[in-house]
Short mmCIF file of C-alpha atoms and ligand atoms in Angstrom, two decimals:
data_model
loop_
_atom_site.label_atom_id
_atom_site.label_comp_id
_atom_site.label_asym_id
_atom_site.label_seq_id
_atom_site.Cartn_x
_atom_site.Cartn_y
_atom_site.Cartn_z
CA MET C 1 0.13 0.07 0.09
CA VAL C 2 1.24 3.29 -0.74
CA LYS C 3 0.52 6.25 1.67
CA TYR C 4 -1.27 9.37 0.51
CA ILE C 5 -2.37 12.09 2.67
CA ILE C 6 -4.62 15.34 1.54
CA ASP C 7 -4.86 17.70 4.18
CA ALA C 8 -8.23 19.66 3.50
CA SER C 9 -7.60 22.26 6.40
CA HIS C 10 -4.31 23.37 4.72
CA LYS C 11 -5.52 25.52 2.20
CA LYS C 12 -2.64 26.84 -0.52
CA ALA C 13 -2.86 29.04 -3.44
CA ILE C 14 -5.49 29.32 -6.16
CA ILE C 15 -4.86 27.16 -8.99
CA ASN C 16 -5.42 29.65 -11.62
CA LYS C 17 -7.56 28.09 -14.44
CA ASN C 18 -4.87 29.56 -16.93
CA ILE C 19 -2.55 26.91 -16.04
CA TYR C 20 -4.98 24.88 -18.47
CA GLY C 21 -3.86 27.05 -21.39
CA HIS C 22 -3.29 26.66 -25.03
CA PHE C 23 -1.20 28.02 -27.86
CA SER C 24 -2.15 28.30 -31.39
CA GLU C 25 0.67 29.71 -33.86
CA HIS C 26 0.73 30.01 -37.61
CA LEU C 27 2.64 26.83 -37.96
CA GLY C 28 1.65 23.80 -40.22
CA ARG C 29 -1.89 22.85 -39.74
CA CYS C 30 -2.84 24.26 -36.60
CA ILE C 31 -4.73 27.64 -37.50
CA TYR C 32 -5.29 26.73 -41.10
CA GLU C 33 -7.15 23.30 -41.53
CA GLY C 34 -6.98 22.47 -37.86
CA ILE C 35 -9.06 25.38 -36.48
CA TYR C 36 -9.86 27.59 -39.53
CA VAL C 37 -11.40 26.27 -42.47
CA GLY C 38 -13.06 29.48 -43.92
CA GLU C 39 -16.80 30.36 -44.30
CA GLU C 40 -16.94 28.62 -47.70
CA SER C 41 -15.55 25.19 -46.50
CA ASP C 42 -17.70 21.96 -46.59
CA ILE C 43 -16.25 21.26 -43.13
CA PRO C 44 -19.14 22.30 -40.93
CA ASN C 45 -17.92 25.67 -39.32
CA VAL C 46 -19.34 29.00 -37.70
CA ASN C 47 -17.79 32.02 -39.03
CA GLY C 48 -14.88 29.88 -40.46
CA MET C 49 -14.02 27.90 -37.41
CA ARG C 50 -14.48 24.17 -37.51
CA SER C 51 -17.58 23.38 -35.20
CA ASP C 52 -16.05 19.98 -34.12
CA VAL C 53 -12.95 21.55 -32.90
CA VAL C 54 -14.70 24.27 -31.13
CA GLU C 55 -17.03 21.77 -29.48
CA ALA C 56 -14.12 19.74 -28.24
CA LEU C 57 -12.38 22.92 -26.68
CA LYS C 58 -15.33 24.04 -25.02
CA ALA C 59 -15.77 20.64 -23.35
CA ILE C 60 -12.54 20.85 -21.69
CA LYS C 61 -12.83 24.56 -20.58
CA VAL C 62 -9.91 25.98 -22.59
CA PRO C 63 -9.51 29.06 -20.41
CA VAL C 64 -6.95 30.84 -22.40
CA LEU C 65 -5.17 30.91 -25.79
CA ARG C 66 -2.18 32.41 -26.95
CA TRP C 67 -1.70 33.53 -30.64
CA PRO C 68 -0.18 34.14 -33.17
CA GLY C 69 3.34 32.57 -32.25
CA GLY C 70 5.80 31.52 -31.39
CA CYS C 71 8.47 32.53 -33.93
CA PHE C 72 5.73 33.50 -36.05
CA ALA C 73 4.96 36.23 -33.79
CA ASP C 74 8.01 38.15 -34.31
CA GLU C 75 7.60 38.27 -37.81
CA TYR C 76 3.91 39.11 -37.79
CA HIS C 77 2.65 42.44 -38.87
CA TRP C 78 -1.00 42.77 -37.63
CA LYS C 79 -2.28 45.03 -40.38
CA ASP C 80 -1.61 42.72 -42.96
CA GLY C 81 -4.40 40.30 -41.20
CA ILE C 82 -7.46 42.74 -41.33
CA GLY C 83 -9.52 44.45 -43.72
CA PRO C 84 -11.18 42.69 -46.71
CA LYS C 85 -9.75 39.16 -47.07
CA GLU C 86 -9.29 39.69 -50.87
CA HIS C 87 -6.77 42.48 -49.84
CA ARG C 88 -4.69 41.24 -47.47
CA LYS C 89 -1.31 40.70 -47.98
CA LYS C 90 0.13 37.34 -48.84
CA MET C 91 3.60 36.47 -47.05
CA ILE C 92 6.09 33.74 -46.72
CA ASN C 93 5.93 31.75 -43.44
CA THR C 94 9.60 31.83 -43.43
CA HIS C 95 10.17 29.76 -39.93
CA TRP C 96 7.41 26.94 -40.81
CA GLY C 97 7.87 25.63 -44.10
CA GLY C 98 8.46 28.49 -46.29
CA VAL C 99 4.58 28.28 -47.19
CA ILE C 100 2.21 31.09 -48.24
CA GLU C 101 0.63 32.93 -45.46
CA ASP C 102 -2.51 34.65 -47.05
CA ASN C 103 -3.51 36.38 -43.81
CA SER C 104 -6.94 35.23 -43.99
CA PHE C 105 -7.01 34.29 -40.09
CA GLY C 106 -5.89 37.62 -38.52
CA THR C 107 -6.88 39.79 -35.46
CA HIS C 108 -10.69 39.87 -36.16
CA GLU C 109 -10.81 35.92 -36.77
CA PHE C 110 -8.73 35.07 -33.63
CA MET C 111 -11.17 37.13 -31.27
CA GLU C 112 -13.97 35.33 -32.87
CA LEU C 113 -12.36 31.88 -32.14
CA CYS C 114 -12.05 33.11 -28.43
CA ARG C 115 -15.60 34.09 -28.61
CA GLN C 116 -16.73 30.64 -29.97
CA VAL C 117 -14.70 28.84 -27.30
CA GLY C 118 -15.41 31.16 -24.41
CA CYS C 119 -11.73 31.68 -23.58
CA GLU C 120 -9.47 34.69 -22.89
CA PRO C 121 -6.96 36.02 -25.58
CA TYR C 122 -3.45 36.16 -25.06
CA ILE C 123 -1.80 38.08 -28.04
CA ASN C 124 1.93 37.99 -28.61
CA GLY C 125 3.38 41.01 -29.81
CA ASN C 126 6.17 41.38 -32.48
CA LEU C 127 9.18 43.10 -30.78
CA GLY C 128 11.80 41.25 -33.08
CA SER C 129 10.88 42.85 -36.26
CA GLY C 130 8.22 45.09 -35.60
CA THR C 131 8.02 48.79 -34.17
CA VAL C 132 7.10 50.35 -30.94
CA GLN C 133 4.17 52.22 -32.76
CA GLU C 134 2.87 48.71 -34.34
CA MET C 135 2.70 47.02 -31.14
CA SER C 136 1.03 50.14 -29.29
CA GLU C 137 -1.44 50.76 -32.22
CA TRP C 138 -2.44 46.99 -32.10
CA VAL C 139 -3.79 47.56 -28.54
CA GLU C 140 -5.33 50.61 -29.60
CA TYR C 141 -7.10 48.88 -32.40
CA LEU C 142 -8.23 46.03 -30.08
CA THR C 143 -9.34 48.00 -27.04
CA PHE C 144 -9.98 51.65 -27.60
CA ASN C 145 -13.63 52.74 -27.74
CA GLY C 146 -13.14 56.51 -28.28
CA LEU C 147 -12.24 58.57 -31.28
CA SER C 148 -8.70 57.57 -32.64
CA PRO C 149 -7.14 56.56 -35.95
CA MET C 150 -7.15 52.75 -34.83
CA SER C 151 -10.70 52.57 -33.38
CA GLU C 152 -11.73 54.05 -36.48
CA LEU C 153 -9.92 51.78 -38.67
CA ARG C 154 -11.43 48.58 -36.44
CA LYS C 155 -14.78 50.11 -36.95
CA SER C 156 -14.35 50.21 -40.62
CA ASN C 157 -13.55 46.67 -40.35
CA GLY C 158 -17.01 46.10 -38.91
CA LYS C 159 -16.05 45.99 -35.21
CA GLU C 160 -17.67 48.95 -33.55
CA GLU C 161 -17.35 48.02 -29.99
CA ALA C 162 -13.38 47.48 -28.69
CA TRP C 163 -12.83 43.79 -27.24
CA HIS C 164 -11.59 43.31 -23.92
CA VAL C 165 -7.95 41.96 -23.96
CA LYS C 166 -5.90 41.53 -21.11
CA TYR C 167 -2.80 39.25 -21.83
CA PHE C 168 -0.27 40.76 -23.93
CA GLY C 169 3.15 39.24 -24.66
CA VAL C 170 6.01 41.56 -25.61
CA GLY C 171 7.97 39.50 -28.11
CA ASN C 172 8.58 35.76 -28.17
CA GLU C 173 11.92 33.80 -27.67
CA ASN C 174 13.72 37.25 -27.96
CA TRP C 175 17.02 35.06 -27.10
CA GLY C 176 16.58 33.17 -30.27
CA CYS C 177 14.02 33.52 -33.13
CA GLY C 178 12.89 36.61 -31.75
CA GLY C 179 15.99 38.77 -32.43
CA ASN C 180 19.05 36.74 -30.74
CA MET C 181 19.19 39.42 -27.96
CA ARG C 182 21.22 39.18 -24.87
CA PRO C 183 19.14 39.56 -21.82
CA GLU C 184 20.35 42.92 -21.00
CA TYR C 185 19.14 44.03 -24.63
CA TYR C 186 16.00 42.70 -24.20
CA ALA C 187 15.45 44.13 -20.81
CA ASP C 188 15.75 47.57 -22.14
CA GLU C 189 13.66 46.95 -25.25
CA TYR C 190 10.95 45.54 -23.03
CA ARG C 191 10.77 48.58 -20.99
CA ARG C 192 10.32 50.76 -24.15
CA TYR C 193 7.81 48.74 -25.74
CA GLN C 194 5.69 48.00 -22.65
CA THR C 195 5.63 51.78 -22.13
CA TYR C 196 3.29 52.32 -25.09
CA LEU C 197 0.94 49.45 -24.31
CA ARG C 198 -1.72 51.87 -22.95
CA ASN C 199 -4.72 50.98 -20.88
CA TYR C 200 -7.89 52.30 -22.50
CA GLY C 201 -11.21 52.73 -20.51
CA ASP C 202 -11.50 49.66 -18.08
CA ASN C 203 -9.25 47.68 -20.01
CA GLN C 204 -6.14 46.79 -18.29
CA ILE C 205 -3.36 45.14 -20.08
CA TYR C 206 -1.24 42.31 -18.32
CA LYS C 207 2.01 42.72 -19.51
CA ILE C 208 4.29 39.56 -20.18
CA ALA C 209 7.84 39.68 -20.64
CA CYS C 210 9.61 37.16 -22.65
CA GLY C 211 11.50 34.74 -20.64
CA ALA C 212 14.19 32.32 -20.63
CA ASN C 213 15.07 29.34 -22.70
CA GLY C 214 14.57 26.65 -20.31
CA THR C 215 17.60 26.37 -17.79
CA ASP C 216 18.95 29.98 -18.76
CA TYR C 217 18.47 31.15 -15.30
CA ASN C 218 20.76 34.42 -15.95
CA TRP C 219 17.78 35.28 -18.33
CA THR C 220 15.54 35.59 -15.49
CA LYS C 221 17.92 37.08 -12.89
CA VAL C 222 18.56 39.94 -15.65
CA LEU C 223 15.08 40.47 -16.29
CA MET C 224 13.99 40.65 -12.82
CA GLU C 225 16.96 42.92 -11.98
CA ARG C 226 16.03 45.26 -15.06
CA ALA C 227 12.70 45.34 -15.65
CA ALA C 228 10.59 43.69 -12.77
CA ASN C 229 8.81 46.90 -12.04
CA TYR C 230 7.36 47.19 -15.58
CA MET C 231 5.90 43.67 -15.82
CA ASP C 232 3.11 41.46 -14.55
CA ALA C 233 4.58 38.14 -15.88
CA LEU C 234 7.63 36.57 -16.75
CA THR C 235 7.83 33.52 -19.19
CA VAL C 236 9.78 30.49 -19.56
CA HIS C 237 9.86 27.77 -22.27
CA TYR C 238 10.56 24.28 -21.72
CA TYR C 239 9.88 21.25 -24.03
CA THR C 240 10.50 17.53 -23.44
CA VAL C 241 12.82 16.56 -26.30
CA PRO C 242 13.96 12.93 -25.84
CA GLY C 243 17.47 12.64 -27.52
CA GLY C 244 17.85 16.38 -27.94
CA PHE C 245 16.81 18.65 -30.92
CA GLU C 246 19.72 17.28 -33.12
CA THR C 247 18.65 13.55 -32.68
CA LYS C 248 15.04 13.69 -32.07
CA MET C 249 13.14 10.37 -31.39
CA PRO C 250 9.91 9.13 -32.93
CA ALA C 251 6.59 9.87 -31.45
CA LEU C 252 5.33 6.46 -32.02
CA GLU C 253 7.91 3.67 -31.97
CA PHE C 254 9.93 3.81 -28.59
CA ASP C 255 10.81 1.25 -25.86
CA GLU C 256 10.54 1.39 -22.12
CA GLU C 257 14.30 3.05 -22.11
CA ALA C 258 13.20 5.84 -24.41
CA TYR C 259 9.63 6.16 -22.39
CA TYR C 260 11.36 6.67 -18.91
CA HIS C 261 13.95 9.07 -20.81
CA THR C 262 11.13 11.09 -21.80
CA LEU C 263 9.26 11.05 -18.58
CA LYS C 264 12.47 12.02 -16.52
CA GLU C 265 12.88 14.90 -18.97
CA ALA C 266 9.25 15.96 -18.34
CA ALA C 267 9.50 15.64 -14.71
CA PHE C 268 12.60 18.21 -14.93
CA MET C 269 9.83 20.81 -14.92
CA GLU C 270 9.72 20.49 -11.37
CA GLU C 271 13.75 21.41 -10.59
CA LEU C 272 13.35 24.02 -13.44
CA LEU C 273 10.42 25.84 -11.87
CA LYS C 274 11.87 25.70 -8.39
CA LYS C 275 14.81 27.21 -9.68
CA HIS C 276 13.54 30.26 -11.65
CA ILE C 277 11.18 30.67 -8.87
CA GLN C 278 14.01 31.14 -6.42
CA ILE C 279 15.52 33.77 -8.45
CA MET C 280 12.03 35.66 -8.72
CA ASP C 281 11.75 35.39 -5.26
CA GLN C 282 14.79 37.45 -4.62
CA TYR C 283 13.39 40.42 -6.43
CA ASP C 284 9.62 39.89 -5.86
CA LYS C 285 9.13 38.36 -2.49
CA ASP C 286 5.34 38.96 -2.47
CA LYS C 287 4.90 36.92 -5.72
CA ARG C 288 3.32 39.78 -7.61
CA ILE C 289 4.97 38.65 -10.94
CA ALA C 290 3.73 35.37 -12.29
CA LEU C 291 5.69 32.95 -13.92
CA ILE C 292 3.95 31.74 -17.11
CA VAL C 293 4.99 28.54 -18.84
CA ASP C 294 3.70 29.61 -22.10
CA GLU C 295 5.33 26.76 -24.42
CA TRP C 296 5.74 23.38 -22.78
CA GLY C 297 5.06 19.67 -24.22
CA SER C 298 6.79 16.94 -26.25
CA TRP C 299 8.71 17.44 -29.39
CA TYR C 300 9.51 14.48 -31.65
CA GLN C 301 10.37 13.62 -34.93
CA THR C 302 7.76 14.60 -37.44
CA GLU C 303 5.55 11.93 -38.74
CA PRO C 304 7.08 10.30 -41.80
CA GLY C 305 5.72 11.81 -45.26
CA THR C 306 4.61 15.27 -43.45
CA ASN C 307 6.19 18.43 -44.11
CA PRO C 308 9.25 18.63 -41.66
CA GLY C 309 8.53 22.24 -40.93
CA PHE C 310 5.05 21.64 -39.57
CA LEU C 311 5.90 19.82 -36.60
CA TYR C 312 2.97 17.24 -36.99
CA GLN C 313 3.45 14.37 -34.45
CA GLN C 314 1.31 11.66 -32.98
CA ASN C 315 0.24 11.62 -29.38
CA THR C 316 0.45 8.26 -27.21
CA MET C 317 -0.05 7.54 -23.47
CA ARG C 318 3.51 8.58 -23.13
CA ASP C 319 2.31 12.20 -24.06
CA ALA C 320 -0.72 11.83 -21.55
CA MET C 321 1.70 10.92 -18.64
CA ILE C 322 3.72 14.16 -19.81
CA ALA C 323 1.02 16.18 -19.49
CA GLY C 324 -0.51 14.63 -16.03
CA VAL C 325 2.89 14.93 -14.54
CA THR C 326 3.55 18.35 -15.71
CA LEU C 327 0.06 19.56 -14.63
CA ASN C 328 0.52 18.10 -11.21
CA ILE C 329 3.79 19.81 -10.88
CA PHE C 330 2.13 23.25 -12.24
CA ASN C 331 -0.49 22.86 -9.54
CA LYS C 332 2.09 22.45 -6.83
CA HIS C 333 3.28 25.75 -7.72
CA ALA C 334 0.35 27.71 -8.24
CA ASP C 335 1.53 30.49 -6.00
CA ARG C 336 3.96 31.70 -8.74
CA VAL C 337 2.83 30.03 -11.89
CA ARG C 338 -0.53 31.39 -13.06
CA MET C 339 -0.64 30.43 -16.66
CA ALA C 340 0.62 27.76 -18.87
CA ASN C 341 0.07 27.03 -22.67
CA ILE C 342 0.93 23.66 -24.05
CA ALA C 343 2.23 23.64 -27.36
CA GLN C 344 0.37 23.44 -29.55
CA MET C 345 -3.37 23.09 -29.65
CA VAL C 346 -4.13 21.13 -32.85
CA ASN C 347 -1.96 19.27 -35.20
CA VAL C 348 1.39 20.61 -33.96
CA LEU C 349 3.76 19.23 -31.53
CA GLN C 350 1.94 17.71 -28.55
CA ALA C 351 -1.53 18.54 -29.68
CA ILE C 352 -4.95 17.62 -28.04
CA ILE C 353 -6.54 17.61 -31.11
CA LEU C 354 -5.69 16.06 -34.60
CA THR C 355 -7.47 16.64 -37.82
CA GLU C 356 -7.47 14.94 -41.02
CA GLY C 357 -9.81 16.82 -43.77
CA ALA C 358 -13.24 16.60 -42.15
CA SER C 359 -12.30 14.12 -39.39
CA MET C 360 -11.03 15.05 -36.05
CA ILE C 361 -9.71 12.89 -33.39
CA LEU C 362 -8.63 13.58 -29.60
CA THR C 363 -5.37 12.53 -28.35
CA PRO C 364 -4.29 11.16 -24.85
CA THR C 365 -3.18 14.32 -23.91
CA TYR C 366 -6.64 15.86 -24.80
CA HIS C 367 -8.31 13.27 -22.11
CA VAL C 368 -5.81 14.61 -19.54
CA PHE C 369 -6.84 18.16 -19.78
CA ASP C 370 -10.50 16.50 -19.56
CA LEU C 371 -9.62 14.90 -16.24
CA TYR C 372 -7.95 17.86 -14.88
CA LYS C 373 -10.18 20.65 -15.95
CA VAL C 374 -11.89 20.38 -12.19
CA HIS C 375 -8.86 21.84 -10.75
CA GLN C 376 -9.31 25.10 -12.84
CA ASP C 377 -9.73 27.90 -10.12
CA ALA C 378 -9.91 25.45 -7.16
CA THR C 379 -7.58 25.93 -4.33
CA LEU C 380 -4.41 23.74 -4.13
CA LEU C 381 -4.55 21.56 -0.73
CA GLU C 382 -1.45 20.28 0.98
CA SER C 383 -1.08 16.86 -0.08
CA PHE C 384 1.84 14.25 0.27
CA ILE C 385 2.37 10.79 -1.49
CA SER C 386 5.11 8.19 -1.02
CA GLN C 387 7.18 7.94 -4.09
CA THR C 388 9.71 5.26 -5.18
CA GLU C 389 11.95 5.45 -8.27
CA VAL C 390 11.33 3.50 -11.39
CA GLY C 391 12.92 3.42 -14.86
CA SER C 392 15.79 1.91 -16.80
CA ASP C 393 19.08 1.52 -16.00
CA LYS C 394 20.01 4.95 -17.48
CA ASP C 395 16.94 6.94 -16.38
CA LYS C 396 15.13 7.08 -13.09
CA VAL C 397 12.10 8.98 -12.34
CA GLN C 398 9.50 8.85 -9.34
CA ASP C 399 6.80 6.74 -9.97
CA LEU C 400 3.73 8.84 -8.63
CA TYR C 401 2.87 12.43 -9.35
CA GLU C 402 -0.31 13.95 -7.56
CA SER C 403 -2.06 16.98 -6.90
CA ALA C 404 -5.11 17.92 -4.91
CA SER C 405 -7.76 20.94 -4.64
CA ILE C 406 -10.98 21.91 -3.27
CA ASP C 407 -13.48 24.16 -5.02
CA ASP C 408 -15.93 26.59 -3.57
CA GLU C 409 -18.81 23.97 -3.40
CA GLY C 410 -16.48 21.95 -1.32
CA ASN C 411 -15.82 19.20 -3.78
CA VAL C 412 -12.14 17.82 -3.21
CA TYR C 413 -10.46 16.87 -6.72
CA VAL C 414 -7.52 14.62 -6.82
CA THR C 415 -5.33 13.86 -9.70
CA ILE C 416 -2.37 10.70 -9.51
CA CYS C 417 -0.18 9.64 -12.33
CA ASN C 418 1.31 6.29 -12.21
CA VAL C 419 4.52 6.55 -14.52
CA ASP C 420 5.38 2.85 -13.78
CA VAL C 421 4.79 0.75 -16.94
CA HIS C 422 4.73 -2.62 -15.07
CA ARG C 423 3.42 -2.18 -11.35
CA SER C 424 -0.04 -1.13 -10.39
CA LYS C 425 -0.01 0.92 -7.21
CA MET C 426 -2.56 0.14 -4.27
CA ILE C 427 -3.08 3.69 -2.66
CA GLU C 428 -4.12 4.06 0.75
CA GLY C 429 -5.21 7.97 1.24
CA THR C 430 -6.34 9.67 4.33
CA LEU C 431 -8.47 12.68 4.02
CA LEU C 432 -7.67 15.07 6.88
CA GLY C 433 -10.07 17.91 7.57
CA TYR C 434 -12.67 16.60 5.47
CA THR C 435 -15.66 14.37 5.96
CA ALA C 436 -16.09 12.85 2.54
CA CYS C 437 -19.69 10.96 1.85
CA GLN C 438 -18.90 9.98 -1.80
CA VAL C 439 -16.04 9.36 -4.14
CA GLU C 440 -16.20 8.90 -7.74
CA GLY C 441 -13.28 8.66 -10.33
CA ARG C 442 -12.17 8.62 -14.03
CA ILE C 443 -9.11 7.13 -15.46
CA LEU C 444 -7.21 6.94 -18.63
CA SER C 445 -5.23 4.01 -18.76
CA GLU C 446 -3.43 2.08 -21.61
CA ARG C 447 0.19 0.78 -22.83
CA MET C 448 2.41 3.42 -22.73
CA ASP C 449 2.75 3.39 -26.91
CA ALA C 450 -1.47 3.47 -27.37
CA TYR C 451 -2.81 6.12 -29.28
CA ASN C 452 -5.91 7.22 -31.21
CA THR C 453 -5.99 7.15 -35.07
CA PHE C 454 -8.40 8.30 -37.61
CA TYR C 455 -9.71 4.54 -37.82
CA ASN C 456 -9.65 3.95 -34.23
CA SER C 457 -10.23 7.01 -32.47
CA HIS C 458 -11.30 5.47 -29.03
CA ALA C 459 -8.19 3.40 -28.54
CA VAL C 460 -7.52 5.55 -25.62
CA LYS C 461 -10.44 6.86 -23.82
CA ILE C 462 -11.36 7.81 -20.23
CA GLU C 463 -13.34 5.10 -18.12
CA ASP C 464 -14.78 4.84 -14.78
CA VAL C 465 -12.48 3.56 -11.72
CA LYS C 466 -13.65 0.49 -10.47
CA CYS C 467 -11.19 -0.27 -7.83
CA LEU C 468 -12.35 2.50 -5.39
CA ASN C 469 -13.15 2.41 -1.59
CA LEU C 470 -14.15 5.15 0.85
CA GLU C 471 -14.30 4.40 4.60
CA GLY C 472 -14.59 7.04 7.18
CA ASP C 473 -11.34 9.34 6.41
CA LYS C 474 -9.66 6.44 4.36
CA PHE C 475 -9.95 5.78 0.86
CA THR C 476 -8.16 3.03 -1.28
CA VAL C 477 -7.50 3.04 -5.10
CA GLU C 478 -5.88 1.15 -7.49
CA VAL C 479 -3.62 3.03 -10.06
CA PRO C 480 -2.77 0.67 -12.97
CA PRO C 481 0.56 1.01 -14.61
CA CYS C 482 0.97 3.97 -17.19
CA SER C 483 -2.25 5.66 -16.02
CA VAL C 484 -3.83 9.03 -15.02
CA ILE C 485 -6.55 8.91 -12.66
CA GLN C 486 -8.86 11.67 -11.32
CA LEU C 487 -11.18 11.44 -7.98
CA THR C 488 -13.84 13.62 -6.87
CA PHE C 489 -14.98 13.64 -3.31
CA THR C 490 -18.17 15.22 -2.13
CA GLY C 491 -18.77 16.16 1.38
CA GLU C 492 -17.82 18.73 4.00
O1 AHR A 1 6.29 25.89 -30.93
C1 AHR A 1 7.03 25.79 -31.66
C2 AHR A 1 8.22 26.85 -31.61
O2 AHR A 1 9.13 26.57 -30.71
C3 AHR A 1 7.63 28.24 -31.34
O3 AHR A 1 7.52 28.97 -32.66
C4 AHR A 1 8.87 28.84 -30.77
O4 AHR A 1 8.40 29.82 -30.01
C5 AHR A 1 9.47 27.76 -30.16
O5 AHR A 1 10.83 27.45 -30.17
#
């Protein structure tokens, strides 16, 4: 029996629902085909957005969506994507496959997508190749209701009322594709650009500074030292890339050694966050500034026969485990981590949805977001599970990752991942400070390399937990090998 303690009397931070956020870039078939098919398409759509995809996104309560990039953001000139579509500029998507970008999906379309999904927009501005004026005018175009050149332009494009936009990123990966800058230089540029992101009416811009490339802790230090007073949040990007970027591994064919290697890399998120947070704490003791992980997820070889620039990869139970472990880690750091955006929403990297023509499938990763949505805006509870190491001769990782929360109605939610591919874990839980009268569970459990296809779209799916008992303040549950489980306790 594995001991697990949840203390409902020890409430911690609110788990910001935006931890369950997503990212959609003009990359491969993410926006075009995956989300936007245009009003004239035979694929059922509302104002050009595929209805099947929008419905699936609503079902997992997507809270926030980042757009238009990624590397694309620092080459994107937003005025190319407004006005009559036939007059919009065509350009080359230099980063991603060199394909033609016809700008038919622009600001109005993105805001319409957010409206349909019911999520908040997170717009990433262009600092790398755009001007201060351009970024400033984008905010004016989006959010100003009075008389001004940009609000008039918006009105002439059919949108009378300004939108409400809170989250605004000032550049992306400016240490790399966003301009190859040094942190000192970016910090100064950030200070300059953010000055002109104005708050119009009651619209308050939440300013997000570009953060580090994974373990570049110096970037965080320099940004905090030089620009902390000018930001609401600082980002970090961390991908799980088994084998490294030079020798990426396949998404589908992998052995146990590769599985554990991958999970170890994913679980490194814990150490990564701790180190960045430690630095942030030195400059911001009250934790005013959020840490946002606005790109995370697995990155493998692209599927054979697909455009290498499109980053299309399949998604197995291994990816579900990455998502489950990572989201539990984010929950545990909810006092500082207030948004995260998995890369990317449809057809790119660790996608939650894959499409092929008119067909759509939900990946194992989608199901994890479905299981974990209960944590959105709930309060993190103190919890502890005893872990043991599992893995291969080369790579060891802890077997169990969990987090627990309580919502306003007094329901307690628990999510547990069993990373072990061979052994089931019998868990004996104790719920302190809470009288539970009922418990229900949902589970995702399959072979590590199981995945959904367009011919067998339910090979990996959520089922009810069978082996689950509650007696007084104790519960027992069996967590099978390679599985993600979610429990809901009702009581008081
Ligand atoms: O998500 C794919 C790419 O990864 C993004 O465009 C970039 O920001 C990162 O390097």
